[in-house]
Amino acid sequence: MALPGPFERLIGLLKRLPGVGEKSARRMAFFVFQAPEGYSIELADAFLSLKKNLSVCEICGNLTDRQPCNICSDPLRDRSTLCVVEGIEDLLSIEQAGVYDGLYYVLGGTVSPLDGEDLPEGSLDGLINMIERGRVSEVIVATNPRVEGDMTYHAVLSALKGMSDLKKSRLSYGLPVGGSIEFADRVTLHAAMETRIFVSGED
Amino acid sequence: MALPGPFERLIGLLKRLPGVGEKSARRMAFFVFQAPEGYSIELADAFLSLKKNLSVCEICGNLTDRQPCNICSDPLRDRSTLCVVEGIEDLLSIEQAGVYDGLYYVLGGTVSPLDGEDLPEGSLDGLINMIERGRVSEVIVATNPRVEGDMTYHAVLSALKGMSDLKKSRLSYGLPVGGSIEFADRVTLHAAMETRIFVSGED
């Protein structure tokens, strides 16, 4: 049976969203159909407002509704540390974890020659600019723990080669906390072995 | 960190959708932000159009953009069989499976005294009306295989008690095809045992 047109159309659009398949799109469309009309009006408006009122921060590349973003303009953040991430999603995850209070720089892509991908033009220049203009003394390269992330990490490091006073670091790899050795893959186990922490007998 | 207002707002609305949590709402909102503007405009319009152009069929309760719906008005469907379901979702699943070509009746709820739920008023009257006006000779009660479904099934049966010429049936319970005995729960195994099919030695 062909579903009624307006229903089919919404499902088709919802299915383009990440992680949404036929069945979940159908459940969502149903929910909206059964919810009070105010909900769909609000939702429609929120989608339109997102594109209209949001942009990326001209300094760091974060998602924002003002220039500069509320991280770059926050006087309480530590301006000596700069965390370099591949995408805004990574920035948000680190922020949500609440484990960092310095500044960020969003590269906006990865280096991945096999997929023909590279960092957007001017991305590394923007980073160097931010370091030179600010009081940055450490750059933490927080790229994702996979091949493209490693290549991106090396691209960032080589762009910063001249800056000998700058401390450079990357996130450590190892067993995910709360996970189990049984389910860890061998590459992770290898990393956990290689970068094992030596402890004194007293601990 | 507080996310920018328009982003926060969309995430809040998306999280109300079934099966959508904080993380997937964030991924969806990102996707929309990064997609061309045409997508959010279309999506917004599709949400509004859903409430504006869809209603339920006055005869069977199916979701429709015309009266009666395209199942009730299809001359090729078998008008002697009526499949009674709890909700429109169930109707759609049976239709998508392509295993049935009769008519439907959507009860629009379940009988569940513990949750204080009952069928909507007039629901069973509508069913009786549809049977009496049509040429229905069999009613298949396709309620869900759980306690509320069973109670709903009995409510439907007792409403049809007077109609002695009418054949009544329900879907069979048993092992899901493609599943395994190892993962079947004991109630399902019990049902599969109880309603086992006897075969001749020749098969």
mmCIF file of C-alpha atoms in Angstrom:
data_model
loop_
_atom_site.group_PDB
_atom_site.id
_atom_site.type_symbol
_atom_site.label_atom_id
_atom_site.label_comp_id
_atom_site.label_asym_id
_atom_site.label_seq_id
_atom_site.Cartn_x
_atom_site.Cartn_y
_atom_site.Cartn_z
ATOM 1 C CA MET A 1 0.000 0.000 0.000
ATOM 2 C CA ALA A 2 1.217 3.479 -0.784
ATOM 3 C CA LEU A 3 1.107 5.595 2.369
ATOM 4 C CA PRO A 4 -0.685 8.941 2.103
ATOM 5 C CA GLY A 5 1.491 11.516 0.307
ATOM 6 C CA PRO A 6 2.263 13.939 3.167
ATOM 7 C CA PHE A 7 3.233 11.019 5.407
ATOM 8 C CA GLU A 8 5.482 9.414 2.765
ATOM 9 C CA ARG A 9 7.157 12.758 2.146
ATOM 10 C CA LEU A 10 7.985 13.435 5.797
ATOM 11 C CA ILE A 11 9.336 9.893 6.200
ATOM 12 C CA GLY A 12 11.558 10.367 3.153
ATOM 13 C CA LEU A 13 13.022 13.561 4.629
ATOM 14 C CA LEU A 14 13.456 12.103 8.123
ATOM 15 C CA LYS A 15 15.305 9.094 6.710
ATOM 16 C CA ARG A 16 18.098 11.378 5.538
ATOM 17 C CA LEU A 17 18.925 12.216 9.169
ATOM 18 C CA PRO A 18 21.847 10.257 10.626
ATOM 19 C CA GLY A 19 20.804 7.057 12.383
ATOM 20 C CA VAL A 20 17.194 7.180 11.195
ATOM 21 C CA GLY A 21 15.869 4.221 9.178
ATOM 22 C CA GLU A 22 12.473 3.450 7.662
ATOM 23 C CA LYS A 23 10.956 2.150 10.893
ATOM 24 C CA SER A 24 12.109 4.945 13.163
ATOM 25 C CA ALA A 25 11.148 7.570 10.581
ATOM 26 C CA ARG A 26 7.653 6.052 10.541
ATOM 27 C CA ARG A 27 7.432 6.096 14.335
ATOM 28 C CA MET A 28 8.558 9.702 14.427
ATOM 29 C CA ALA A 29 6.076 10.787 11.754
ATOM 30 C CA PHE A 30 3.316 9.036 13.700
ATOM 31 C CA PHE A 31 4.277 10.699 16.885
ATOM 32 C CA VAL A 32 4.156 14.099 15.194
ATOM 33 C CA PHE A 33 0.802 13.289 13.624
ATOM 34 C CA GLN A 34 -0.649 12.348 17.000
ATOM 35 C CA ALA A 35 0.963 15.198 18.966
ATOM 36 C CA PRO A 36 -0.793 18.557 19.365
ATOM 37 C CA GLU A 37 -0.377 20.860 16.362
ATOM 38 C CA GLY A 38 1.763 23.250 18.440
ATOM 39 C CA TYR A 39 4.555 20.691 18.438
ATOM 40 C CA SER A 40 4.904 20.503 14.654
ATOM 41 C CA ILE A 41 4.703 24.277 14.373
ATOM 42 C CA GLU A 42 7.487 24.688 16.933
ATOM 43 C CA LEU A 43 9.583 21.976 15.323
ATOM 44 C CA ALA A 44 9.213 23.503 11.860
ATOM 45 C CA ASP A 45 10.204 26.882 13.234
ATOM 46 C CA ALA A 46 13.210 25.448 15.098
ATOM 47 C CA PHE A 47 14.521 23.860 11.895
ATOM 48 C CA LEU A 48 14.246 27.151 10.024
ATOM 49 C CA SER A 49 15.771 29.174 12.848
ATOM 50 C CA LEU A 50 18.783 26.850 13.052
ATOM 51 C CA LYS A 51 19.963 27.758 9.575
ATOM 52 C CA LYS A 52 19.010 31.397 9.990
ATOM 53 C CA ASN A 53 20.511 32.195 13.392
ATOM 54 C CA LEU A 54 23.510 29.908 13.719
ATOM 55 C CA SER A 55 26.944 30.267 12.208
ATOM 56 C CA VAL A 56 30.501 29.217 13.057
ATOM 57 C CA CYS A 57 32.773 31.315 15.259
ATOM 58 C CA GLU A 58 35.214 33.335 13.151
ATOM 59 C CA ILE A 59 38.015 32.638 15.590
ATOM 60 C CA CYS A 60 37.717 29.000 16.604
ATOM 61 C CA GLY A 61 35.072 27.445 14.318
ATOM 62 C CA ASN A 62 32.640 26.564 17.111
ATOM 63 C CA LEU A 63 28.881 26.663 16.479
ATOM 64 C CA THR A 64 27.512 29.989 17.661
ATOM 65 C CA ASP A 65 24.771 32.586 17.531
ATOM 66 C CA ARG A 66 27.177 35.501 18.193
ATOM 67 C CA GLN A 67 30.710 36.561 17.162
ATOM 68 C CA PRO A 68 33.006 35.506 18.740
ATOM 69 C CA CYS A 69 31.445 32.409 20.323
ATOM 70 C CA ASN A 70 30.783 32.146 24.053
ATOM 71 C CA ILE A 71 33.914 30.055 24.609
ATOM 72 C CA CYS A 72 36.262 32.508 22.839
ATOM 73 C CA SER A 73 34.659 35.448 24.653
ATOM 74 C CA ASP A 74 34.516 33.862 28.111
ATOM 75 C CA PRO A 75 37.017 35.699 30.358
ATOM 76 C CA LEU A 76 37.082 32.802 32.822
ATOM 77 C CA ARG A 77 38.519 30.238 30.404
ATOM 78 C CA ASP A 78 42.189 29.350 30.411
ATOM 79 C CA ARG A 79 43.624 31.191 27.388
ATOM 80 C CA SER A 80 46.991 29.466 27.578
ATOM 81 C CA THR A 81 45.684 26.077 26.414
ATOM 82 C CA LEU A 82 44.255 25.349 22.987
ATOM 83 C CA CYS A 83 42.532 22.076 22.136
ATOM 84 C CA VAL A 84 42.507 21.249 18.422
ATOM 85 C CA VAL A 85 39.598 19.046 17.267
ATOM 86 C CA GLU A 86 38.472 17.715 13.901
ATOM 87 C CA GLY A 87 34.844 18.801 14.105
ATOM 88 C CA ILE A 88 32.343 20.720 16.215
ATOM 89 C CA GLU A 89 30.872 17.398 17.429
ATOM 90 C CA ASP A 90 34.193 16.627 19.140
ATOM 91 C CA LEU A 91 34.231 20.052 20.792
ATOM 92 C CA LEU A 92 30.730 19.510 22.141
ATOM 93 C CA SER A 93 31.596 16.070 23.513
ATOM 94 C CA ILE A 94 34.639 17.407 25.358
ATOM 95 C CA GLU A 95 32.580 20.334 26.692
ATOM 96 C CA GLN A 96 29.794 18.038 27.852
ATOM 97 C CA ALA A 97 32.315 15.863 29.658
ATOM 98 C CA GLY A 98 33.428 18.975 31.556
ATOM 99 C CA VAL A 99 37.074 17.907 31.552
ATOM 100 C CA TYR A 100 38.638 20.957 29.927
ATOM 101 C CA ASP A 101 38.421 24.694 30.379
ATOM 102 C CA GLY A 102 40.783 26.143 27.776
ATOM 103 C CA LEU A 103 40.059 27.336 24.249
ATOM 104 C CA TYR A 104 39.367 25.272 21.125
ATOM 105 C CA TYR A 105 40.221 25.299 17.489
ATOM 106 C CA VAL A 106 38.018 23.355 15.058
ATOM 107 C CA LEU A 107 39.887 22.114 11.988
ATOM 108 C CA GLY A 108 36.679 21.382 10.117
ATOM 109 C CA GLY A 109 37.894 18.160 8.531
ATOM 110 C CA THR A 110 40.538 15.440 8.503
ATOM 111 C CA VAL A 111 43.546 14.521 6.428
ATOM 112 C CA SER A 112 42.626 11.340 4.594
ATOM 113 C CA PRO A 113 44.436 10.906 1.256
ATOM 114 C CA LEU A 114 42.743 7.561 0.564
ATOM 115 C CA ASP A 115 39.310 9.230 0.585
ATOM 116 C CA GLY A 116 40.740 12.244 -1.240
ATOM 117 C CA GLU A 117 40.015 14.384 1.819
ATOM 118 C CA ASP A 118 42.147 17.123 3.241
ATOM 119 C CA LEU A 119 41.723 19.943 5.742
ATOM 120 C CA PRO A 120 39.730 22.904 4.383
ATOM 121 C CA GLU A 121 41.851 25.670 2.912
ATOM 122 C CA GLY A 122 43.159 28.097 5.496
ATOM 123 C CA SER A 123 42.372 25.734 8.362
ATOM 124 C CA LEU A 124 45.965 25.409 9.599
ATOM 125 C CA ASP A 125 46.623 29.117 8.944
ATOM 126 C CA GLY A 126 43.699 29.954 11.214
ATOM 127 C CA LEU A 127 45.218 27.766 13.918
ATOM 128 C CA ILE A 128 48.649 29.413 13.641
ATOM 129 C CA ASN A 129 46.967 32.805 13.662
ATOM 130 C CA MET A 130 45.062 31.975 16.848
ATOM 131 C CA ILE A 131 48.246 30.763 18.565
ATOM 132 C CA GLU A 132 50.318 33.778 17.501
ATOM 133 C CA ARG A 133 47.734 36.369 18.432
ATOM 134 C CA GLY A 134 46.871 34.808 21.769
ATOM 135 C CA ARG A 135 48.775 33.723 24.841
ATOM 136 C CA VAL A 136 48.681 30.017 23.977
ATOM 137 C CA SER A 137 51.451 27.964 25.575
ATOM 138 C CA GLU A 138 50.111 24.419 25.010
ATOM 139 C CA VAL A 139 48.294 22.841 22.078
ATOM 140 C CA ILE A 140 46.441 19.584 22.772
ATOM 141 C CA VAL A 141 45.736 17.796 19.518
ATOM 142 C CA ALA A 142 42.500 15.891 20.185
ATOM 143 C CA THR A 143 41.959 14.127 16.884
ATOM 144 C CA ASN A 144 40.000 10.881 16.751
ATOM 145 C CA PRO A 145 41.826 7.606 17.535
ATOM 146 C CA ARG A 146 41.863 6.255 14.000
ATOM 147 C CA VAL A 147 44.044 6.405 10.888
ATOM 148 C CA GLU A 148 42.656 9.716 9.586
ATOM 149 C CA GLY A 149 42.907 11.196 13.072
ATOM 150 C CA ASP A 150 46.566 10.197 13.284
ATOM 151 C CA MET A 151 47.316 11.709 9.894
ATOM 152 C CA THR A 152 45.520 14.888 10.909
ATOM 153 C CA TYR A 153 47.553 14.925 14.122
ATOM 154 C CA HIS A 154 50.786 14.760 12.131
ATOM 155 C CA ALA A 155 49.606 17.504 9.764
ATOM 156 C CA VAL A 156 48.909 19.772 12.746
ATOM 157 C CA LEU A 157 52.275 18.951 14.346
ATOM 158 C CA SER A 158 54.205 19.732 11.186
ATOM 159 C CA ALA A 159 52.377 23.045 10.783
ATOM 160 C CA LEU A 160 53.491 23.967 14.299
ATOM 161 C CA LYS A 161 57.074 22.794 13.801
ATOM 162 C CA GLY A 162 58.619 26.268 13.959
ATOM 163 C CA MET A 163 57.089 27.094 17.333
ATOM 164 C CA SER A 164 59.666 25.659 19.666
ATOM 165 C CA ASP A 165 58.315 27.341 22.830
ATOM 166 C CA LEU A 166 54.919 25.743 22.382
ATOM 167 C CA LYS A 167 54.083 22.581 24.336
ATOM 168 C CA LYS A 168 52.329 20.017 22.148
ATOM 169 C CA SER A 169 50.391 16.994 23.355
ATOM 170 C CA ARG A 170 47.811 14.475 22.210
ATOM 171 C CA LEU A 171 45.111 12.542 24.079
ATOM 172 C CA SER A 172 46.253 9.181 25.415
ATOM 173 C CA TYR A 173 44.944 5.934 23.936
ATOM 174 C CA GLY A 174 44.069 2.929 26.080
ATOM 175 C CA LEU A 175 41.260 0.914 27.606
ATOM 176 C CA PRO A 176 37.984 2.800 27.819
ATOM 177 C CA VAL A 177 37.157 3.273 31.500
ATOM 178 C CA GLY A 178 34.220 1.082 32.508
ATOM 179 C CA GLY A 179 34.852 -1.199 29.536
ATOM 180 C CA SER A 180 36.431 -4.635 29.817
ATOM 181 C CA ILE A 181 39.586 -6.193 28.475
ATOM 182 C CA GLU A 182 37.520 -9.018 27.021
ATOM 183 C CA PHE A 183 35.785 -6.656 24.590
ATOM 184 C CA ALA A 184 38.740 -4.419 23.749
ATOM 185 C CA ASP A 185 40.075 -4.758 20.209
ATOM 186 C CA ARG A 186 43.718 -5.695 19.687
ATOM 187 C CA VAL A 187 44.807 -2.258 18.515
ATOM 188 C CA THR A 188 43.453 -0.709 21.716
ATOM 189 C CA LEU A 189 45.070 -3.435 23.808
ATOM 190 C CA HIS A 190 48.333 -2.838 22.006
ATOM 191 C CA ALA A 191 48.092 0.906 22.768
ATOM 192 C CA ALA A 192 47.249 0.170 26.400
ATOM 193 C CA MET A 193 50.316 -2.075 26.674
ATOM 194 C CA GLU A 194 52.667 0.321 24.902
ATOM 195 C CA THR A 195 51.690 3.323 26.998
ATOM 196 C CA ARG A 196 51.315 1.413 30.270
ATOM 197 C CA ILE A 197 51.849 3.444 33.411
ATOM 198 C CA PHE A 198 54.561 2.216 35.749
ATOM 199 C CA VAL A 199 53.635 2.277 39.397
ATOM 200 C CA SER A 200 55.675 1.974 42.531
ATOM 201 C CA GLY A 201 55.103 -1.025 44.770
ATOM 202 C CA GLU A 202 53.643 1.281 47.411
ATOM 203 C CA ASP A 203 50.473 2.234 45.457
ATOM 204 C CA MET B 1 28.865 25.053 28.263
ATOM 205 C CA ALA B 2 25.435 26.213 27.200
ATOM 206 C CA LEU B 3 24.900 25.425 23.528
ATOM 207 C CA PRO B 4 23.704 28.308 21.345
ATOM 208 C CA GLY B 5 19.962 28.930 21.863
ATOM 209 C CA PRO B 6 18.571 27.853 18.482
ATOM 210 C CA PHE B 7 20.570 24.626 18.658
ATOM 211 C CA GLU B 8 19.484 23.848 22.223
ATOM 212 C CA ARG B 9 15.861 24.490 21.287
ATOM 213 C CA LEU B 10 15.847 22.141 18.296
ATOM 214 C CA ILE B 11 17.549 19.418 20.346
ATOM 215 C CA GLY B 12 14.902 19.799 23.052
ATOM 216 C CA LEU B 13 12.113 19.342 20.516
ATOM 217 C CA LEU B 14 13.794 16.425 18.739
ATOM 218 C CA LYS B 15 14.300 14.606 22.042
ATOM 219 C CA ARG B 16 10.545 14.325 22.433
ATOM 220 C CA LEU B 17 10.405 12.074 19.369
ATOM 221 C CA PRO B 18 10.245 8.353 20.144
ATOM 222 C CA GLY B 19 13.653 6.666 20.275
ATOM 223 C CA VAL B 20 15.615 9.917 20.154
ATOM 224 C CA GLY B 21 18.009 10.686 23.027
ATOM 225 C CA GLU B 22 20.362 13.576 23.709
ATOM 226 C CA LYS B 23 23.164 12.249 21.528
ATOM 227 C CA SER B 24 21.080 11.386 18.484
ATOM 228 C CA ALA B 25 19.173 14.679 18.740
ATOM 229 C CA ARG B 26 22.517 16.476 18.698
ATOM 230 C CA ARG B 27 23.692 14.507 15.663
ATOM 231 C CA MET B 28 20.453 15.265 13.845
ATOM 232 C CA ALA B 29 20.601 18.980 14.636
ATOM 233 C CA PHE B 30 24.186 19.051 13.357
ATOM 234 C CA PHE B 31 23.254 17.300 10.206
ATOM 235 C CA VAL B 32 20.502 19.838 9.571
ATOM 236 C CA PHE B 33 22.839 22.720 10.331
ATOM 237 C CA GLN B 34 25.398 21.418 7.834
ATOM 238 C CA ALA B 35 22.874 20.419 5.133
ATOM 239 C CA PRO B 36 21.816 22.908 2.440
ATOM 240 C CA GLU B 37 19.099 25.303 3.572
ATOM 241 C CA GLY B 38 16.572 23.679 1.201
ATOM 242 C CA TYR B 39 16.509 20.614 3.421
ATOM 243 C CA SER B 40 15.395 22.430 6.563
ATOM 244 C CA ILE B 41 12.797 24.376 4.597
ATOM 245 C CA GLU B 42 11.389 21.150 3.137
ATOM 246 C CA LEU B 43 11.460 19.419 6.500
ATOM 247 C CA ALA B 44 9.686 22.306 8.227
ATOM 248 C CA ASP B 45 7.034 22.313 5.525
ATOM 249 C CA ALA B 46 6.572 18.529 5.711
ATOM 250 C CA PHE B 47 5.938 18.722 9.467
ATOM 251 C CA LEU B 48 3.316 21.418 9.000
ATOM 252 C CA SER B 49 1.665 19.652 6.077
ATOM 253 C CA LEU B 50 1.363 16.420 8.040
ATOM 254 C CA LYS B 51 -1.008 17.953 10.564
ATOM 255 C CA LYS B 52 -2.816 20.001 7.923
ATOM 256 C CA ASN B 53 -3.423 17.378 5.253
ATOM 257 C CA LEU B 54 -3.743 14.087 7.113
ATOM 258 C CA SER B 55 -6.685 12.719 9.045
ATOM 259 C CA VAL B 56 -8.051 9.297 9.975
ATOM 260 C CA CYS B 57 -10.444 7.393 7.727
ATOM 261 C CA GLU B 58 -14.038 7.798 8.922
ATOM 262 C CA ILE B 59 -14.757 4.139 8.199
ATOM 263 C CA CYS B 60 -11.736 2.178 9.369
ATOM 264 C CA GLY B 61 -9.519 4.615 11.280
ATOM 265 C CA ASN B 62 -6.531 4.339 8.908
ATOM 266 C CA LEU B 63 -4.292 7.344 8.284
ATOM 267 C CA THR B 64 -5.403 9.094 5.112
ATOM 268 C CA ASP B 65 -5.418 12.237 2.984
ATOM 269 C CA ARG B 66 -8.879 11.470 1.516
ATOM 270 C CA GLN B 67 -12.235 10.062 2.730
ATOM 271 C CA PRO B 68 -12.613 7.092 2.737
ATOM 272 C CA CYS B 69 -8.984 5.924 2.793
ATOM 273 C CA ASN B 70 -7.368 4.141 -0.138
ATOM 274 C CA ILE B 71 -7.838 0.725 1.470
ATOM 275 C CA CYS B 72 -11.573 1.181 2.136
ATOM 276 C CA SER B 73 -12.100 2.568 -1.374
ATOM 277 C CA ASP B 74 -9.973 -0.004 -3.227
ATOM 278 C CA PRO B 75 -12.325 -2.223 -5.317
ATOM 279 C CA LEU B 76 -9.680 -4.941 -5.589
ATOM 280 C CA ARG B 77 -9.460 -5.666 -1.863
ATOM 281 C CA ASP B 78 -11.267 -8.626 -0.332
ATOM 282 C CA ARG B 79 -14.304 -7.096 1.388
ATOM 283 C CA SER B 80 -15.270 -10.297 3.170
ATOM 284 C CA THR B 81 -12.336 -10.212 5.598
ATOM 285 C CA LEU B 82 -11.799 -7.599 8.285
ATOM 286 C CA CYS B 83 -8.604 -7.366 10.292
ATOM 287 C CA VAL B 84 -8.981 -5.597 13.648
ATOM 288 C CA VAL B 85 -5.838 -3.895 14.957
ATOM 289 C CA GLU B 86 -5.047 -1.774 17.999
ATOM 290 C CA GLY B 87 -3.367 1.109 16.192
ATOM 291 C CA ILE B 88 -2.477 2.493 12.783
ATOM 292 C CA GLU B 89 1.141 1.367 13.287
ATOM 293 C CA ASP B 90 -0.051 -2.255 13.316
ATOM 294 C CA LEU B 91 -2.044 -1.715 10.126
ATOM 295 C CA LEU B 92 1.017 -0.279 8.395
ATOM 296 C CA SER B 93 3.221 -3.172 9.499
ATOM 297 C CA ILE B 94 0.767 -5.750 8.166
ATOM 298 C CA GLU B 95 0.429 -3.798 4.916
ATOM 299 C CA GLN B 96 4.173 -3.521 4.497
ATOM 300 C CA ALA B 97 4.533 -7.260 5.025
ATOM 301 C CA GLY B 98 2.146 -7.734 2.093
ATOM 302 C CA VAL B 99 0.484 -10.737 3.730
ATOM 303 C CA TYR B 100 -3.145 -9.565 3.748
ATOM 304 C CA ASP B 101 -5.503 -8.027 1.222
ATOM 305 C CA GLY B 102 -8.766 -7.563 3.128
ATOM 306 C CA LEU B 103 -10.083 -4.532 4.987
ATOM 307 C CA TYR B 104 -9.011 -3.174 8.386
ATOM 308 C CA TYR B 105 -10.556 -1.694 11.463
ATOM 309 C CA VAL B 106 -8.379 0.380 13.825
ATOM 310 C CA LEU B 107 -9.556 0.270 17.441
ATOM 311 C CA GLY B 108 -7.414 3.247 18.390
ATOM 312 C CA GLY B 109 -6.389 1.860 21.781
ATOM 313 C CA THR B 110 -6.237 -1.134 24.080
ATOM 314 C CA VAL B 111 -8.132 -2.448 27.070
ATOM 315 C CA SER B 112 -5.773 -2.170 30.021
ATOM 316 C CA PRO B 113 -7.534 -1.685 33.364
ATOM 317 C CA LEU B 114 -4.264 -1.604 35.293
ATOM 318 C CA ASP B 115 -3.140 1.486 33.364
ATOM 319 C CA GLY B 116 -6.669 2.898 33.494
ATOM 320 C CA GLU B 117 -6.900 2.565 29.706
ATOM 321 C CA ASP B 118 -9.868 1.483 27.677
ATOM 322 C CA LEU B 119 -10.902 1.589 24.029
ATOM 323 C CA PRO B 120 -12.030 5.043 22.876
ATOM 324 C CA GLU B 121 -15.769 5.610 23.069
ATOM 325 C CA GLY B 122 -17.656 4.326 20.045
ATOM 326 C CA SER B 123 -14.694 2.211 18.930
ATOM 327 C CA LEU B 124 -16.515 -1.140 19.169
ATOM 328 C CA ASP B 125 -19.725 0.396 17.783
ATOM 329 C CA GLY B 126 -17.797 1.519 14.717
ATOM 330 C CA LEU B 127 -16.531 -2.040 14.277
ATOM 331 C CA ILE B 128 -20.038 -3.529 14.526
ATOM 332 C CA ASN B 129 -21.292 -0.900 12.129
ATOM 333 C CA MET B 130 -18.609 -1.749 9.577
ATOM 334 C CA ILE B 131 -19.406 -5.477 9.817
ATOM 335 C CA GLU B 132 -23.167 -4.990 9.551
ATOM 336 C CA ARG B 133 -23.031 -2.577 6.634
ATOM 337 C CA GLY B 134 -20.497 -4.565 4.653
ATOM 338 C CA ARG B 135 -20.170 -8.128 3.437
ATOM 339 C CA VAL B 136 -17.741 -9.173 6.136
ATOM 340 C CA SER B 137 -17.692 -12.903 6.821
ATOM 341 C CA GLU B 138 -14.481 -13.212 8.867
ATOM 342 C CA VAL B 139 -12.965 -11.003 11.528
ATOM 343 C CA ILE B 140 -9.262 -11.534 12.298
ATOM 344 C CA VAL B 141 -8.403 -9.975 15.643
ATOM 345 C CA ALA B 142 -4.747 -8.940 15.263
ATOM 346 C CA THR B 143 -4.038 -7.457 18.672
ATOM 347 C CA ASN B 144 -0.495 -7.469 20.052
ATOM 348 C CA PRO B 145 0.812 -10.611 21.781
ATOM 349 C CA ARG B 146 0.788 -9.233 25.308
ATOM 350 C CA VAL B 147 -1.577 -8.903 28.241
ATOM 351 C CA GLU B 148 -3.343 -5.737 27.039
ATOM 352 C CA GLY B 149 -3.617 -7.241 23.556
ATOM 353 C CA ASP B 150 -5.272 -10.336 24.984
ATOM 354 C CA MET B 151 -7.732 -8.262 26.978
ATOM 355 C CA THR B 152 -8.502 -6.200 23.913
ATOM 356 C CA TYR B 153 -9.026 -9.407 21.967
ATOM 357 C CA HIS B 154 -11.577 -10.609 24.523
ATOM 358 C CA ALA B 155 -13.353 -7.227 24.485
ATOM 359 C CA VAL B 156 -13.682 -7.453 20.701
ATOM 360 C CA LEU B 157 -14.898 -11.051 20.862
ATOM 361 C CA SER B 158 -17.546 -10.267 23.434
ATOM 362 C CA ALA B 159 -18.778 -7.298 21.365
ATOM 363 C CA LEU B 160 -19.247 -9.684 18.416
ATOM 364 C CA LYS B 161 -20.913 -12.401 20.485
ATOM 365 C CA GLY B 162 -24.330 -12.063 18.833
ATOM 366 C CA MET B 163 -22.991 -12.524 15.318
ATOM 367 C CA SER B 164 -23.035 -16.272 15.024
ATOM 368 C CA ASP B 165 -22.504 -16.409 11.244
ATOM 369 C CA LEU B 166 -19.286 -14.494 11.544
ATOM 370 C CA LYS B 167 -15.999 -16.410 11.566
ATOM 371 C CA LYS B 168 -13.622 -15.082 14.209
ATOM 372 C CA SER B 169 -9.895 -15.745 14.396
ATOM 373 C CA ARG B 170 -6.738 -14.412 15.964
ATOM 374 C CA LEU B 171 -3.093 -14.445 14.831
ATOM 375 C CA SER B 172 -1.151 -17.488 15.993
ATOM 376 C CA TYR B 173 1.601 -17.173 18.597
ATOM 377 C CA GLY B 174 4.835 -19.127 18.347
ATOM 378 C CA LEU B 175 8.500 -18.949 17.444
ATOM 379 C CA PRO B 176 9.421 -15.972 15.297
ATOM 380 C CA VAL B 177 10.598 -17.270 11.913
ATOM 381 C CA GLY B 178 14.335 -16.789 11.516
ATOM 382 C CA GLY B 179 14.708 -16.545 15.299
ATOM 383 C CA SER B 180 16.167 -19.302 17.431
ATOM 384 C CA ILE B 181 14.800 -21.442 20.238
ATOM 385 C CA GLU B 182 17.774 -20.427 22.353
ATOM 386 C CA PHE B 183 16.636 -16.804 22.457
ATOM 387 C CA ALA B 184 12.889 -17.395 22.690
ATOM 388 C CA ASP B 185 11.335 -16.445 26.044
ATOM 389 C CA ARG B 186 9.448 -19.074 27.983
ATOM 390 C CA VAL B 187 5.986 -17.656 27.284
ATOM 391 C CA THR B 188 6.636 -17.841 23.561
ATOM 392 C CA LEU B 189 8.025 -21.374 23.902
ATOM 393 C CA HIS B 190 4.962 -22.346 25.883
ATOM 394 C CA ALA B 191 2.702 -20.940 23.145
ATOM 395 C CA ALA B 192 4.717 -22.733 20.474
ATOM 396 C CA MET B 193 4.326 -26.024 22.385
ATOM 397 C CA GLU B 194 0.638 -25.563 23.102
ATOM 398 C CA THR B 195 -0.276 -24.762 19.508
ATOM 399 C CA ARG B 196 2.161 -27.210 17.914
ATOM 400 C CA ILE B 197 1.173 -28.461 14.490
ATOM 401 C CA PHE B 198 0.824 -32.219 14.108
ATOM 402 C CA VAL B 199 2.344 -33.619 10.974
ATOM 403 C CA SER B 200 2.004 -36.993 9.316
ATOM 404 C CA GLY B 201 5.075 -39.230 9.091
ATOM 405 C CA GLU B 202 5.077 -38.727 5.310
ATOM 406 C CA ASP B 203 6.117 -35.053 5.380
#
